[in-house]
XYZ file of C-alpha atoms in Angstrom:
371
model
C -13.883 -1.814 32.691
C -10.161 -1.276 32.012
C -8.986 1.729 33.350
C -5.735 2.551 32.271
C -2.620 0.170 30.517
C 0.566 1.134 31.964
C 2.886 -1.710 30.736
C 6.449 -0.388 29.724
C 8.769 0.418 32.749
C 9.384 4.382 32.467
C 12.693 5.644 32.904
C 14.208 9.336 32.554
C 17.754 10.417 32.080
C 19.852 13.424 31.719
C 21.995 12.419 29.074
C 22.274 9.642 26.423
C 25.778 8.375 28.091
C 23.789 7.965 31.545
C 21.299 5.784 29.637
C 23.936 3.771 27.641
C 25.571 2.926 30.772
C 22.636 2.096 32.836
C 21.240 -0.096 30.236
C 24.768 -1.431 29.399
C 24.156 -1.348 25.535
C 26.413 -3.969 23.903
C 26.997 -6.626 21.542
C 23.581 -8.234 21.702
C 21.867 -5.105 21.112
C 20.292 -3.694 17.871
C 19.811 0.016 17.866
C 17.442 1.237 14.962
C 17.813 4.815 14.607
C 18.827 7.590 12.182
C 22.494 8.423 11.729
C 22.052 12.381 12.355
C 20.359 11.138 15.695
C 22.947 8.578 16.561
C 26.220 10.217 15.679
C 26.000 13.251 17.581
C 24.604 11.455 20.769
C 26.021 7.957 20.954
C 28.903 7.994 18.243
C 31.419 9.337 20.813
C 30.616 6.493 23.322
C 31.927 3.704 20.931
C 29.306 1.310 21.617
C 29.619 -2.194 20.199
C 26.019 -2.359 19.135
C 24.612 -3.367 15.766
C 23.021 -0.102 14.052
C 20.574 0.203 11.477
C 19.844 3.654 10.125
C 16.093 4.018 9.193
C 16.970 6.577 6.205
C 18.894 3.957 4.180
C 15.344 2.406 3.305
C 13.570 5.429 2.146
C 12.380 8.731 3.586
C 9.122 9.652 5.540
C 6.896 7.507 7.404
C 7.161 3.584 7.415
C 5.704 1.367 4.531
C 5.263 -2.134 4.049
C 8.263 -2.068 1.549
C 10.480 -0.153 3.691
C 9.853 -2.655 6.813
C 10.293 -5.557 4.869
C 13.674 -4.707 3.852
C 14.618 -3.472 7.425
C 13.231 -6.920 8.754
C 15.459 -8.765 6.601
C 18.656 -6.766 7.512
C 17.526 -6.970 11.199
C 17.632 -10.946 11.401
C 21.063 -11.087 10.041
C 22.318 -9.660 13.315
C 21.254 -12.171 15.643
C 20.351 -9.475 18.157
C 18.531 -10.216 21.526
C 17.538 -6.725 22.294
C 16.154 -3.883 20.012
C 16.759 -0.304 21.046
C 14.618 2.233 19.082
C 15.988 5.909 19.214
C 13.928 8.084 16.779
C 10.545 9.480 16.061
C 7.263 7.990 14.929
C 8.708 5.954 12.187
C 11.810 4.181 13.997
C 9.517 3.444 16.658
C 6.949 1.822 14.680
C 9.388 0.072 12.890
C 10.854 -1.426 16.059
C 7.635 -2.599 17.523
C 7.373 -4.739 14.125
C 11.036 -6.025 14.652
C 10.008 -7.131 18.298
C 7.422 -9.391 17.081
C 8.614 -10.406 13.658
C 9.572 -13.896 12.621
C 11.963 -12.423 9.536
C 8.809 -12.572 7.099
C 6.622 -9.793 5.431
C 4.858 -7.458 7.655
C 1.591 -8.601 5.832
C 1.876 -11.752 7.556
C 1.679 -9.859 10.869
C -1.481 -8.258 10.110
C -3.058 -11.614 8.974
C -1.901 -13.193 12.322
C -2.191 -10.580 14.770
C -3.919 -12.487 17.192
C -1.293 -14.939 17.643
C 1.810 -12.550 17.479
C 4.506 -13.323 19.913
C 7.553 -11.041 21.353
C 10.660 -12.465 19.880
C 13.004 -9.595 21.362
C 13.113 -7.361 24.252
C 12.337 -3.764 23.273
C 13.622 -0.327 24.488
C 12.363 2.731 23.071
C 13.544 6.381 23.196
C 11.464 9.005 21.511
C 13.152 11.900 20.185
C 10.142 13.996 19.192
C 7.442 15.359 21.406
C 4.609 13.689 19.464
C 3.817 10.221 19.210
C 3.821 9.077 22.703
C 4.326 5.761 20.964
C 7.254 4.819 23.404
C 4.126 3.472 25.984
C 1.586 2.228 23.518
C 1.199 -1.159 21.643
C 0.337 0.310 18.312
C 2.498 0.373 15.083
C 1.257 2.499 11.834
C 2.203 1.314 8.482
C 1.531 2.496 5.128
C 0.296 -0.486 3.171
C 1.140 0.601 -0.096
C 0.080 -2.898 -1.687
C -3.460 -2.182 -0.438
C -3.435 1.953 -0.694
C -3.869 3.053 3.108
C -2.318 3.570 6.471
C -3.114 0.695 8.764
C -2.621 0.331 12.750
C -1.048 -3.040 13.719
C -1.682 -3.479 17.637
C -0.714 -6.397 20.052
C -0.039 -6.845 23.566
C 3.161 -8.062 22.488
C 4.192 -4.907 20.622
C 4.533 -2.842 23.978
C 8.088 -1.770 24.991
C 9.896 -3.292 27.695
C 11.166 -0.314 28.875
C 10.170 3.607 27.628
C 13.152 5.873 28.363
C 12.829 9.842 28.410
C 16.325 11.350 27.392
C 15.232 15.208 26.840
C 19.000 15.666 25.535
C 17.785 14.084 22.286
C 15.249 16.666 21.453
C 17.464 19.308 21.705
C 18.471 19.660 18.197
C 14.813 19.184 17.061
C 13.790 21.293 14.082
C 10.906 23.760 14.510
C 8.911 22.435 11.953
C 9.145 18.799 13.431
C 8.480 20.259 16.947
C 5.102 21.693 15.572
C 3.761 18.769 13.888
C 4.879 16.378 16.595
C 3.501 18.058 19.155
C 0.175 18.977 17.439
C -0.202 15.085 17.054
C 0.364 14.854 20.880
C -2.463 17.361 21.239
C -4.756 15.529 19.023
C -4.038 12.269 21.078
C -4.937 14.028 24.338
C -8.037 15.275 22.916
C -9.333 12.383 21.155
C -8.507 10.263 24.160
C -10.503 12.277 26.416
C -13.633 12.286 24.146
C -13.250 8.484 23.539
C -16.240 6.252 25.061
C -13.416 4.318 26.436
C -11.977 7.166 28.474
C -11.811 6.900 32.324
C -10.798 9.115 35.146
C -7.250 7.668 34.789
C -6.984 8.430 31.022
C -8.452 11.855 31.410
C -6.087 12.511 34.145
C -3.281 12.189 31.598
C -5.133 13.462 28.788
C -6.177 16.860 29.948
C -2.935 17.592 31.740
C -1.419 16.806 28.450
C -3.914 19.329 26.769
C -2.785 22.013 29.328
C 0.814 21.579 29.054
C 0.838 21.836 25.188
C -1.486 24.439 25.125
C 0.463 26.686 27.753
C 3.673 25.719 26.037
C 2.406 27.228 22.698
C 1.421 30.144 24.424
C 4.608 30.854 25.905
C 6.302 30.209 22.508
C 3.900 32.840 20.504
C 4.538 35.354 23.523
C 8.265 34.961 24.112
C 9.413 33.761 20.598
C 11.179 30.126 19.262
C 14.332 30.838 21.309
C 12.251 29.989 24.441
C 11.512 26.332 22.958
C 14.775 24.647 24.622
C 13.578 25.234 27.900
C 10.233 24.317 27.249
C 11.380 20.615 25.639
C 11.358 18.494 28.786
C 7.719 19.669 29.229
C 6.526 18.774 25.610
C 8.147 15.327 26.045
C 6.612 14.676 29.293
C 3.045 16.051 28.000
C 3.632 13.576 24.644
C 4.374 10.828 27.146
C 1.214 11.736 29.436
C -0.936 11.684 26.011
C 0.355 8.313 25.074
C -0.609 6.949 28.228
C -4.171 8.261 27.650
C -4.476 7.226 24.144
C -2.883 3.736 24.804
C -5.998 2.715 26.868
C -8.599 5.006 25.567
C -7.793 5.099 21.783
C -7.766 7.831 19.027
C -10.776 8.388 16.737
C -11.966 10.110 13.514
C -9.207 12.894 13.492
C -6.689 10.032 12.991
C -8.979 7.848 10.749
C -9.607 10.484 8.441
C -6.046 11.829 8.154
C -4.577 8.262 7.425
C -5.786 8.605 3.503
C -4.431 12.019 3.181
C -1.068 10.828 4.655
C -0.775 7.639 2.831
C -1.579 9.316 -0.638
C 0.030 12.624 -0.752
C 2.638 11.679 1.806
C 1.873 14.475 4.504
C 3.231 14.168 7.653
C 1.147 12.623 10.436
C 0.695 15.489 12.666
C 0.181 18.012 9.726
C -2.456 15.548 8.398
C -4.308 15.186 11.948
C -4.130 19.139 12.253
C -5.918 19.527 8.567
C -8.722 17.144 10.182
C -8.577 18.346 13.871
C -11.193 21.120 14.277
C -13.168 20.106 11.187
C -14.193 16.696 13.149
C -14.746 18.417 16.418
C -16.780 20.821 15.042
C -19.230 17.830 13.388
C -19.298 16.396 16.793
C -20.595 19.333 18.332
C -23.335 19.534 15.372
C -24.618 16.053 16.551
C -24.255 16.558 20.387
C -23.381 19.366 22.538
C -23.480 17.674 26.004
C -21.335 15.306 27.742
C -17.544 14.950 27.662
C -17.178 17.487 25.049
C -18.825 20.291 26.758
C -16.204 19.416 29.669
C -13.413 19.788 26.987
C -14.917 23.032 25.747
C -14.914 24.540 29.150
C -11.339 23.365 29.691
C -10.156 24.798 26.517
C -12.158 28.181 26.973
C -10.370 28.504 30.044
C -6.793 27.897 28.782
C -7.467 29.954 25.671
C -9.342 33.169 27.420
C -12.568 32.735 25.382
C -16.083 31.696 25.358
C -16.812 27.967 24.830
C -18.501 28.694 21.606
C -15.217 30.218 20.364
C -12.927 27.724 21.405
C -12.130 25.811 18.168
C -11.432 28.994 16.351
C -9.268 30.039 18.874
C -7.516 27.001 19.176
C -7.082 27.052 15.221
C -5.737 30.577 15.898
C -3.129 29.435 18.200
C -2.032 26.635 16.265
C -1.624 28.509 13.001
C 1.065 30.365 14.542
C 3.140 27.126 14.747
C 1.774 25.394 11.855
C -0.478 27.023 9.255
C -3.414 24.985 8.525
C -3.885 24.357 4.816
C -7.190 23.278 2.935
C -6.999 19.689 1.538
C -6.777 20.671 -1.988
C -3.464 22.744 -1.549
C -2.141 19.192 -0.728
C -3.277 17.976 -4.052
C -6.428 16.325 -3.070
C -9.089 16.309 -5.592
C -12.959 15.899 -5.671
C -12.828 12.399 -6.640
C -10.533 11.942 -3.645
C -13.178 12.767 -0.966
C -15.306 9.624 -2.378
C -12.207 7.339 -2.328
C -11.085 8.670 1.131
C -14.509 8.190 2.560
C -14.617 4.704 1.518
C -11.067 3.926 2.912
C -12.199 5.327 6.109
C -15.305 3.286 6.456
C -13.722 0.200 5.082
C -10.362 0.065 7.098
C -10.419 2.437 9.894
C -13.137 0.759 11.857
C -10.669 0.332 14.985
C -10.646 3.875 15.293
C -13.889 4.900 14.179
C -15.061 3.114 17.070
C -13.642 5.581 19.781
C -15.795 8.631 18.329
C -17.453 10.830 20.450
C -20.616 10.334 18.417
C -20.848 7.667 15.533
C -20.058 9.025 12.148
C -21.410 7.380 8.964
C -20.148 7.611 5.560
C -22.226 10.747 4.694
C -20.747 12.457 7.591
C -17.353 11.642 6.855
C -17.527 12.882 3.473
C -19.313 16.013 4.802
C -16.219 16.651 6.838
C -13.982 15.998 3.859
C -15.987 18.339 2.015
C -15.987 21.014 4.400
C -12.233 21.011 4.731
C -11.357 20.735 1.096
């Protein structure tokens, strides 16, 4: 059984200038990023690189339309190396660019078994959530078929993953909250996965501890302490990425994709909308095994009985990002059937990692309870 995948070389630098010098950024590089990230941290370095600013192609998480347009413009640069500096959207697009032959992204989904890496890939995360710098997965909202879908290939691993805490120094609190909750979900889902191993659980449980303790300090001492904690959250996100890169994510992510894709809810927030609802349904089906280990671990961190861990966890998370019922996002009763069908028909890759199997009736039940 595969124990853990650790493909990219992992680097850490104190500053963006130190990274740029060490990696000799130059004319053969295409930097995919956002202007509001690039200008303050790299603009003053006068690097002779090509740049593509993702926001010029649309707002929000990556869609097939956005990615196709960026692929076309990237092909014009003739670059040899892609340097992704950003959050989940930028990183997901960069992974596609690394294997793209210049054609539409739909073609990559249709030919995933035969993808080839065409460009060296360097990834610098600027949020503390995706862990995507160490995974081979890209999530694209496929507007032409109406749902988000993962594209995964060993060819989509970065060659180098680079942690620069300086890049998170101006992260807005709302983005911090949604991204770090996403990392927490990664850590929990990967720890409960049937593909979990002692190695993935080592990283997953440590990420859970670091994130929850960080949240507790923020609640106790106020948001002004966040700057001092940002490096810990960046590392925790990376740990969670190492965990789910092997063990996978599961129903929380699967159920969140129709909500995010249809109503444009941020990824971390849509995950939070499903998080404890999925865990409570797992517990209705099975109370022993890894979920008992997880609940004991959470109880120690949260200072409560094991039977109260999900409510106590939600109480803590609500102080960073208040949870909303699905109807407040615009979800209708009719959507619950549509969402259920989308999960069962398009998210088999994720649903295979559930702690216990969930059928369509159970998925619909979860949506109904969260509605």
